[in-house]
PDB file of C-alpha atoms in Angstrom:
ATOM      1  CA  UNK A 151     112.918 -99.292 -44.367  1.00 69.00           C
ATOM      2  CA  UNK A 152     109.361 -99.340 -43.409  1.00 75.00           C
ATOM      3  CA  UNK A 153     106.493 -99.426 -46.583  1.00 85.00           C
ATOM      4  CA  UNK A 154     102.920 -99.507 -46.555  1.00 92.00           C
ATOM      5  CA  UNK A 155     100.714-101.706 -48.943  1.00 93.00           C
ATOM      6  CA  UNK A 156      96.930-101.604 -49.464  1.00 94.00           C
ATOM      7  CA  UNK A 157      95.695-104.170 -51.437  1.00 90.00           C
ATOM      8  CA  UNK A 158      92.927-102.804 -53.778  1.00 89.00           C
ATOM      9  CA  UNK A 159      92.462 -99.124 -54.347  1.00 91.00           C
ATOM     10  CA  UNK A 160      89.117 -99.528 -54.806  1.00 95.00           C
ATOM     11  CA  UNK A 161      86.525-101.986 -52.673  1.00 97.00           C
ATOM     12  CA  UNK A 162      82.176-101.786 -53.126  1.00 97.00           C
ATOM     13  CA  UNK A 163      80.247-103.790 -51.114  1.00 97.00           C
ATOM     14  CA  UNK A 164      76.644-104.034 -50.538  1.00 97.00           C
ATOM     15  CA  UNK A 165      74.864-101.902 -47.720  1.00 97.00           C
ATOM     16  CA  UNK A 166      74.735-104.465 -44.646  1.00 97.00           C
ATOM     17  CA  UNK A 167      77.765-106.512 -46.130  1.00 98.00           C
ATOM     18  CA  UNK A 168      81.158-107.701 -44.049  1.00 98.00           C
ATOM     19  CA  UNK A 169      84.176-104.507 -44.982  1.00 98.00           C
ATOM     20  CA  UNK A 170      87.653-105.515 -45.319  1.00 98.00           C
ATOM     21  CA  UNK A 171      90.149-103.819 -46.249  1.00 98.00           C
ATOM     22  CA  UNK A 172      93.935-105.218 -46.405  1.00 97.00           C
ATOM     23  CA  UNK A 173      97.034-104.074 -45.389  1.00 96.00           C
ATOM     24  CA  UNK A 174     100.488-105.240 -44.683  1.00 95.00           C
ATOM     25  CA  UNK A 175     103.580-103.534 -43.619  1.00 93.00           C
ATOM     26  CA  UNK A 176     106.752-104.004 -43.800  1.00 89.00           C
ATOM     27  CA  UNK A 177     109.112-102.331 -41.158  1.00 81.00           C
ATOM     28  CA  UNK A 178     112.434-103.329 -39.326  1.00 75.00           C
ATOM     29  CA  UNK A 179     111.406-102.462 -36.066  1.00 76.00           C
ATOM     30  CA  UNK A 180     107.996-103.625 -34.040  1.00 76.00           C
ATOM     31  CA  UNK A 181     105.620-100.968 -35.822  1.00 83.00           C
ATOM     32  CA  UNK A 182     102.857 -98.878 -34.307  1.00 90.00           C
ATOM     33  CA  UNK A 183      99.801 -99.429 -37.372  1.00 93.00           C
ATOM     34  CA  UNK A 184      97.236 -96.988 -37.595  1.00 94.00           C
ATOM     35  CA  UNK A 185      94.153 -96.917 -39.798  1.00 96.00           C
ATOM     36  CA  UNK A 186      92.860 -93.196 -41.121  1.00 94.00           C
ATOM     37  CA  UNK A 187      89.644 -92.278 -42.688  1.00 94.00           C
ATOM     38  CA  UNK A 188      89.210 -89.487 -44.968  1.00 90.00           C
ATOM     39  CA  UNK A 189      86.172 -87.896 -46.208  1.00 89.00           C
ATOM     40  CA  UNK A 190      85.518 -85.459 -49.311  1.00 82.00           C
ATOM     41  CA  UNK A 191      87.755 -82.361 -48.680  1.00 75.00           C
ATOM     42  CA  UNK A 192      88.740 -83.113 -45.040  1.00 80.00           C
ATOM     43  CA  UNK A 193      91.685 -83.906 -43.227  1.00 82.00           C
ATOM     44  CA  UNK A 194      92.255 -87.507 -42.072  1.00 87.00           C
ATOM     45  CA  UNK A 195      90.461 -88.801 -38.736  1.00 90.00           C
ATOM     46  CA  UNK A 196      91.848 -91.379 -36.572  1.00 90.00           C
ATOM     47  CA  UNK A 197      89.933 -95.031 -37.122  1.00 95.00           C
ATOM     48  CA  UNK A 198      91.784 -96.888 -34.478  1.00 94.00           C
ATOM     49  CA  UNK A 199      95.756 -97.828 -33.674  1.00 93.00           C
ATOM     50  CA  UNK A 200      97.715-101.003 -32.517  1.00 93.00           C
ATOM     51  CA  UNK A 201     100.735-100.175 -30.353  1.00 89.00           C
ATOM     52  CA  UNK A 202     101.219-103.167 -27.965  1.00 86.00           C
ATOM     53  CA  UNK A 203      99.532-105.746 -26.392  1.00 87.00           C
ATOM     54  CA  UNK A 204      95.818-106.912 -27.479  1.00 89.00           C
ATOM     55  CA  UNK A 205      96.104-108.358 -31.352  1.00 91.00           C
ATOM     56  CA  UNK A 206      92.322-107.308 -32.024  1.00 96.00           C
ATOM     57  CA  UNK A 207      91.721-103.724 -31.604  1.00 96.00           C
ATOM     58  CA  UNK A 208      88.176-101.832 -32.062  1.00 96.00           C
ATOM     59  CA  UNK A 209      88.214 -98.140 -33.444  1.00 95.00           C
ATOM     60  CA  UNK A 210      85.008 -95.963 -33.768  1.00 94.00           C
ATOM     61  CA  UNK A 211      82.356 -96.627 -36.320  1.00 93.00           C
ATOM     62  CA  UNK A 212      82.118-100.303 -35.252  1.00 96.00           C
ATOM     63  CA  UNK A 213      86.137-100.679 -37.211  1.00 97.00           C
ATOM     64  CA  UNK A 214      88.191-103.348 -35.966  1.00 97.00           C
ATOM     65  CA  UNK A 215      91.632-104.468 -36.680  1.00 97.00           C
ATOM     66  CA  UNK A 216      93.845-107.543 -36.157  1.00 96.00           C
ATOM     67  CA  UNK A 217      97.232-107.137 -35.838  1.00 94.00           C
ATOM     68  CA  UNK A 218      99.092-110.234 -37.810  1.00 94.00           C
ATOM     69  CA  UNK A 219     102.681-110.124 -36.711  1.00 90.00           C
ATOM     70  CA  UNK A 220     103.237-113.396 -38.986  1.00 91.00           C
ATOM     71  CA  UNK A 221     101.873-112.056 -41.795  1.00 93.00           C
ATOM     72  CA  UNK A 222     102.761-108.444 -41.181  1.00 93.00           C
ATOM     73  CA  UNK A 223      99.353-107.517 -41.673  1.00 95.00           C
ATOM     74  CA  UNK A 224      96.552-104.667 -40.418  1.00 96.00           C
ATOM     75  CA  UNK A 225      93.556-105.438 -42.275  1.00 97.00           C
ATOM     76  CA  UNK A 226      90.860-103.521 -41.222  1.00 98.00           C
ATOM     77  CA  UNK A 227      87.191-104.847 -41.328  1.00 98.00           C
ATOM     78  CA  UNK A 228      83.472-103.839 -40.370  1.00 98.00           C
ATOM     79  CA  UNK A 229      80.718-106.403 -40.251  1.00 97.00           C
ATOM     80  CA  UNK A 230      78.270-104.021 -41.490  1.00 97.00           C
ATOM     81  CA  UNK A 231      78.496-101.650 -44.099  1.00 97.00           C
ATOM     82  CA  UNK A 232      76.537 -98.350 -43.681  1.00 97.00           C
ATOM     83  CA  UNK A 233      76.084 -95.906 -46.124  1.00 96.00           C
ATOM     84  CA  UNK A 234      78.340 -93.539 -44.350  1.00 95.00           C
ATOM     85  CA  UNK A 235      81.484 -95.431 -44.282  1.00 96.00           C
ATOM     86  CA  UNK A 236      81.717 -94.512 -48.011  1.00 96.00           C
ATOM     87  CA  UNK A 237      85.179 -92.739 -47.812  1.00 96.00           C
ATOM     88  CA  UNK A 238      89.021 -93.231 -48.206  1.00 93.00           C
ATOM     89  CA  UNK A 239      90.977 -95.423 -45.802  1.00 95.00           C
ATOM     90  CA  UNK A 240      94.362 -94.650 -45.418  1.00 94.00           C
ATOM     91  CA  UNK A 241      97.063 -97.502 -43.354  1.00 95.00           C
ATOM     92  CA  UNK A 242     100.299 -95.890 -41.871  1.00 93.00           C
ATOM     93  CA  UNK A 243     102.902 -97.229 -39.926  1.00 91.00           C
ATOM     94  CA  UNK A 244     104.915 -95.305 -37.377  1.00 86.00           C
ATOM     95  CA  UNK A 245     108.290 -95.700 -36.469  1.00 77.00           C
ATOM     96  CA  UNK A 246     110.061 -93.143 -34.621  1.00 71.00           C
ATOM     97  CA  UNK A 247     108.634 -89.680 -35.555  1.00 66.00           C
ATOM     98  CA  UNK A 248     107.636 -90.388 -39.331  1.00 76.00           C
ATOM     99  CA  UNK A 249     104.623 -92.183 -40.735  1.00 83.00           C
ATOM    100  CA  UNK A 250     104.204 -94.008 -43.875  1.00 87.00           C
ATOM    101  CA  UNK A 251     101.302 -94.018 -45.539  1.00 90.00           C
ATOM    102  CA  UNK A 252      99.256 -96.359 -47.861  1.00 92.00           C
ATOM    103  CA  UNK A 253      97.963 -95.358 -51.376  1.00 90.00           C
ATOM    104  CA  UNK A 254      94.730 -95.283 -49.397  1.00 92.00           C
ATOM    105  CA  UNK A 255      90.966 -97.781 -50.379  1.00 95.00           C
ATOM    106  CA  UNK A 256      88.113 -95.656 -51.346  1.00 95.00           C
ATOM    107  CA  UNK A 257      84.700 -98.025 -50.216  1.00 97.00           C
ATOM    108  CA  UNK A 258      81.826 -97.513 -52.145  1.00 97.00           C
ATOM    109  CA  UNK A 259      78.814 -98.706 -50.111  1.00 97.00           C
ATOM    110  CA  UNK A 260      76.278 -99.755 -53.010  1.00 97.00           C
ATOM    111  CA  UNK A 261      72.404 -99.321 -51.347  1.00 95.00           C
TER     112      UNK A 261
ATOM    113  CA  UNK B 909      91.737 -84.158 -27.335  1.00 67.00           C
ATOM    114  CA  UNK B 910      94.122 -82.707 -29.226  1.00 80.00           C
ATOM    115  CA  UNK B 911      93.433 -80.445 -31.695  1.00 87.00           C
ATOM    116  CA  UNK B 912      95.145 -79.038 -34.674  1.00 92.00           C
ATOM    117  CA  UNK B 913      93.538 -76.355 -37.467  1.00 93.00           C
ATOM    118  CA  UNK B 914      94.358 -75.594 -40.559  1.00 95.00           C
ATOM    119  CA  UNK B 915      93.814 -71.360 -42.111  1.00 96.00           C
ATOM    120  CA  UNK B 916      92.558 -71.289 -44.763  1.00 96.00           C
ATOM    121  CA  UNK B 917      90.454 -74.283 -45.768  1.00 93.00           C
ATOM    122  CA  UNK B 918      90.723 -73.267 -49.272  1.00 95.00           C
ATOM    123  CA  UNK B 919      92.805 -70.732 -51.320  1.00 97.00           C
ATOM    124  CA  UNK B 920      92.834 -69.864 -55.204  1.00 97.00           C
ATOM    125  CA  UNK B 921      95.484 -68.283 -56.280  1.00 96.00           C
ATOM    126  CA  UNK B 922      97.359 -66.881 -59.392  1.00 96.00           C
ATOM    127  CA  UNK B 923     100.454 -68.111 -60.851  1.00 97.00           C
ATOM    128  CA  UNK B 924     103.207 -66.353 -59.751  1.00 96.00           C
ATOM    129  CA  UNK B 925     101.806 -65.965 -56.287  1.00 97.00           C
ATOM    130  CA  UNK B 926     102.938 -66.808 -52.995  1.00 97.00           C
ATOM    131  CA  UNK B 927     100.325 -68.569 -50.431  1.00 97.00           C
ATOM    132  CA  UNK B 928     100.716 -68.898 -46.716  1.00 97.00           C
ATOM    133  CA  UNK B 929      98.898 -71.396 -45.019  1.00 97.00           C
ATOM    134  CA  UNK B 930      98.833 -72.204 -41.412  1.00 97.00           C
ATOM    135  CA  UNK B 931      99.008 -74.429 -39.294  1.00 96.00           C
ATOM    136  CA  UNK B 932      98.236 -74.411 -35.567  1.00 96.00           C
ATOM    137  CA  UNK B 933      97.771 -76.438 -32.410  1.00 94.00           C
ATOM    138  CA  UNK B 934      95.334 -75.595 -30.204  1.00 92.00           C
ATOM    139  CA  UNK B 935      94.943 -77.185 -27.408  1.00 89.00           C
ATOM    140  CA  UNK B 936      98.563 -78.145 -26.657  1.00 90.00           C
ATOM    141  CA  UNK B 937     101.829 -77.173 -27.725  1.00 90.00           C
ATOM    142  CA  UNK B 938     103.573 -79.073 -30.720  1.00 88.00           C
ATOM    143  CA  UNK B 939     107.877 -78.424 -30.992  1.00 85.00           C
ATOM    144  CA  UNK B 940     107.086 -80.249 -33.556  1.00 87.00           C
ATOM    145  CA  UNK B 941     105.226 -80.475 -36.575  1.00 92.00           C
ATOM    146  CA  UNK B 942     105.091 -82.335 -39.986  1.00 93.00           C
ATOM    147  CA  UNK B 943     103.409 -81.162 -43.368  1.00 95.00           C
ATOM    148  CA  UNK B 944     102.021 -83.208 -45.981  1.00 94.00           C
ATOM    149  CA  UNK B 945     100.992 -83.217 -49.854  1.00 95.00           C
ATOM    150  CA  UNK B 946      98.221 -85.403 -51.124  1.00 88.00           C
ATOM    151  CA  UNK B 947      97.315 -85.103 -54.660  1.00 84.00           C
ATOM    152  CA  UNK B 948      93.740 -85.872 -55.882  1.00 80.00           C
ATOM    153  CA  UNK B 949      93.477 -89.631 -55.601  1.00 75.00           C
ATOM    154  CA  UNK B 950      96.885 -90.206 -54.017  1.00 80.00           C
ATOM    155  CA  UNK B 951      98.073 -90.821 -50.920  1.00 83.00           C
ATOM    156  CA  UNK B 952     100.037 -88.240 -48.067  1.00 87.00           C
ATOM    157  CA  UNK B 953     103.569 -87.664 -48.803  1.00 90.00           C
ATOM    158  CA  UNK B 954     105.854 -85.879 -46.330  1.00 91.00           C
ATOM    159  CA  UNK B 955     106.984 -82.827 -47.478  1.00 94.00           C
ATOM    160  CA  UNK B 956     108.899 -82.226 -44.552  1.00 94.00           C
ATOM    161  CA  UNK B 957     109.170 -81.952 -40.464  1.00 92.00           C
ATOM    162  CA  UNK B 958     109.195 -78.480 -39.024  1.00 90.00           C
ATOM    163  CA  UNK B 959     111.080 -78.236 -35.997  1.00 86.00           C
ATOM    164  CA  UNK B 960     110.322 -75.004 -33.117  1.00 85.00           C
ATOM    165  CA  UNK B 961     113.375 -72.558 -33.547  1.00 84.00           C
ATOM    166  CA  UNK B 962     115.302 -74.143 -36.152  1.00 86.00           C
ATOM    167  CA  UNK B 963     115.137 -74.617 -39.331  1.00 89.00           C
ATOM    168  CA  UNK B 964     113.387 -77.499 -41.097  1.00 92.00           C
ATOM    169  CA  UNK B 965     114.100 -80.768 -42.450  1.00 92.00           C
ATOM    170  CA  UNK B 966     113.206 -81.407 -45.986  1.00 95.00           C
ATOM    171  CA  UNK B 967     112.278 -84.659 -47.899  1.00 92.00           C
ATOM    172  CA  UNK B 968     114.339 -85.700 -50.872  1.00 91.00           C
ATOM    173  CA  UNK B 969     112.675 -83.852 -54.056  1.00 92.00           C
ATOM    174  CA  UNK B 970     111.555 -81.407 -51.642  1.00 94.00           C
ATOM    175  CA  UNK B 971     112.595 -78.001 -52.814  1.00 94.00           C
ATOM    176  CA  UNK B 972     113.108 -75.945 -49.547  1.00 93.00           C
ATOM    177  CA  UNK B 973     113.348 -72.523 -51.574  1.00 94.00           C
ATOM    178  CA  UNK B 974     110.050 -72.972 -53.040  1.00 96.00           C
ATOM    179  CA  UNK B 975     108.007 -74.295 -49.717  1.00 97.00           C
ATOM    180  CA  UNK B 976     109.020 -71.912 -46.726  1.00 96.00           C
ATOM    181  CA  UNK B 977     108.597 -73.247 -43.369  1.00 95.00           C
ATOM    182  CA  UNK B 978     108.318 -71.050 -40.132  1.00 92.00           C
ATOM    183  CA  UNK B 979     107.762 -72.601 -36.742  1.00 90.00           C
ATOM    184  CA  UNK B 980     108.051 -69.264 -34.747  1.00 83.00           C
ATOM    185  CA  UNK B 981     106.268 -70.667 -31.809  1.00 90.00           C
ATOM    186  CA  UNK B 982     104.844 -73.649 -30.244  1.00 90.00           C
ATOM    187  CA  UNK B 983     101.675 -73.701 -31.669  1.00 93.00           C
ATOM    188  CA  UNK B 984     101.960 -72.577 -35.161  1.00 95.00           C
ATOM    189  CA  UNK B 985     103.938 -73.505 -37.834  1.00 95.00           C
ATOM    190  CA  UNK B 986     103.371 -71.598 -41.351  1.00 96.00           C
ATOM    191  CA  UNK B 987     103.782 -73.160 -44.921  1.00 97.00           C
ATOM    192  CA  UNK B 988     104.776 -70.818 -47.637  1.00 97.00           C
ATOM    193  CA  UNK B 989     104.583 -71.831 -51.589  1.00 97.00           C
ATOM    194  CA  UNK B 990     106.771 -69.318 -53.332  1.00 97.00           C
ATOM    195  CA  UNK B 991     105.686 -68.337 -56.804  1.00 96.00           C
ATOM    196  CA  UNK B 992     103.426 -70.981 -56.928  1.00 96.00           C
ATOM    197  CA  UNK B 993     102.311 -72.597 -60.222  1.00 96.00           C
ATOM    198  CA  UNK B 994      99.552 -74.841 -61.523  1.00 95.00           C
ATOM    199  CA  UNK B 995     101.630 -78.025 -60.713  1.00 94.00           C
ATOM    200  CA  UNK B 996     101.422 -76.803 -57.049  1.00 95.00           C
ATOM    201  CA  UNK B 997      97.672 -77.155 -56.851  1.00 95.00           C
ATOM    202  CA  UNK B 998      97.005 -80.104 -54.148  1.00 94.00           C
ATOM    203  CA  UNK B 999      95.212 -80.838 -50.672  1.00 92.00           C
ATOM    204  CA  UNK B1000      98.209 -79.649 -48.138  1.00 95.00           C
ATOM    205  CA  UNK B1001      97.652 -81.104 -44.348  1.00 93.00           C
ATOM    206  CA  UNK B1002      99.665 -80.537 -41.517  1.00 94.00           C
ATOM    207  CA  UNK B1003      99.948 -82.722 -38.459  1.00 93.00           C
ATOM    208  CA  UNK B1004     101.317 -82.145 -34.794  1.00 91.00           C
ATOM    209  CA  UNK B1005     102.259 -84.102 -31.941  1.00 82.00           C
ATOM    210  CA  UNK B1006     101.686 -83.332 -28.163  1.00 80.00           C
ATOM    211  CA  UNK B1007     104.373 -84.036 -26.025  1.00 78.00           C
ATOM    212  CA  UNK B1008     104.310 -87.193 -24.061  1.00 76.00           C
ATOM    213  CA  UNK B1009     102.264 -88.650 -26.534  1.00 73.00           C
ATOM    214  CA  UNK B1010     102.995 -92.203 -26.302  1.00 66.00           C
ATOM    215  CA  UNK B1011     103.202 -93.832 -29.694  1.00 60.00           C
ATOM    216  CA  UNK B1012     103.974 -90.962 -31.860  1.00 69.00           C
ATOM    217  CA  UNK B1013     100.683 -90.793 -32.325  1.00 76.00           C
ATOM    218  CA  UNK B1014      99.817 -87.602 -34.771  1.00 83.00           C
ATOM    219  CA  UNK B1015      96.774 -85.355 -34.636  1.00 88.00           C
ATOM    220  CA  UNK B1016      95.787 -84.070 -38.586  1.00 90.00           C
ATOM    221  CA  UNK B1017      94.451 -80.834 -39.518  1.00 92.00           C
ATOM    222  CA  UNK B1018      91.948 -80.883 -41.481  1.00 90.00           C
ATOM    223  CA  UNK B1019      94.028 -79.676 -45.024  1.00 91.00           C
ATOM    224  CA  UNK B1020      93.624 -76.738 -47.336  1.00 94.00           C
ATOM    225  CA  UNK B1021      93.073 -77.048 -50.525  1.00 93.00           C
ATOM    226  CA  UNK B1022      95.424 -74.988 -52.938  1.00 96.00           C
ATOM    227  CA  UNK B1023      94.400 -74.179 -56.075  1.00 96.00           C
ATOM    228  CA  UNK B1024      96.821 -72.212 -58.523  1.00 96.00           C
ATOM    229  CA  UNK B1025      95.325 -70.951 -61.704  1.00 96.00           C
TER     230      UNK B1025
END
């Protein structure tokens, strides 16, 4: 069975501060991890994915992502916050044709 | 890229009602589709996969009678609450999946927001 955790439904950090947000997985086959961002009243919008090879991957909005394989973890992080990141942050695995989703983070960025 | 749109955005309704909302790909066809439920705060819970010619497949505690799905072509796939009620009032999003896409990678519309009064 494959499961989703996000540690921490809620994160604020400080304009110009390091983002993380955690995430770890649990799935019986090698997952695909994806990380979602969801604004006020819109659908969700692709961050960035890992499917194979590089650990580290980079999404849009200066997101990154490591791939842990030992810790079965996707924690996403930004090394600067910016006042538009504020949003919801949704991890999913995929295996096969379905994905599982986190409960989701909502960042505050505090000014 | 691939792109998939959601009609209408936002619908009020009355109890008792029944809602259509649609779902459509538009830039590539989709034999598959998958429709979600996110209630405020929450996260997106399959409702169920809808499948191009046949019928669809249902979560467990998904009641098929009450949340009609038609995927009459290859870009469109159609969401019906029957005789919706309050309860029903929540952020519906649909997703697709272009062929050949490696890593079942899903594009998300952008959700409509049902309220039932």
């Amino acid at each position: 069975a494959q499961s989703v955790t996000q540690l921490g439904s809620h994160v604020s950090v400080s304009e110009g501060a390091l983002v993380l947000l955690r995430c770890n997985y649990s799935s019986s086959v090698p997952p695909y991890l994806f990380w979602y961002v969801q604004y006020p009243n819109q659908g969700l919008q692709l961050l960035l994915k890992y499917t194979t090879g590089a650990t580290l991957v980079k999404g849009i909005n200066g997101f990154e992502a490591e791939f842990k394989k030992s810790e079965t973890s996707f924690h996403l992080t930004k090394p600067s916050a910016h006042m538009s990141d504020a949003a919801e942050y949704f991890c999913a695995v995929n295996t096969g044709n379905q994905f599982y989703f986190g409960t989701g983070t909502s960042l505050t960025v505090i000014p | 890229g691939a792109v998939v749109s959601q009609h209408p955005s936002r619908v009020i309704c009355k109890s008792g009602t029944s809602v259509k909302i649609e779902c459509r790909s538009l830039d590539f066809q989709a034999t598959t589709m998958f429709w979600y439920r996110q209630f405020p705060k929450q996260s997106l819970m399959l409702m169920a996969t809808s499948n191009e010619g046949s019928k669809a497949t249902y979560e467990q505690g998904v009641e098929k009678d009450k949340f009609l799905i038609n995927h009459a072509s290859l870009t469109l796939s159609t969401l019906t609450v029957t005789s919706a009620h309050p309860e029903d009032s929540s952020f519906y999003i649909c997703s697709a999946r272009p062929p050949g896409t490696p890593y079942n990678e899903q594009f998300f519309g952008p959700g409509t927001r049902l309220t039932v009064l």
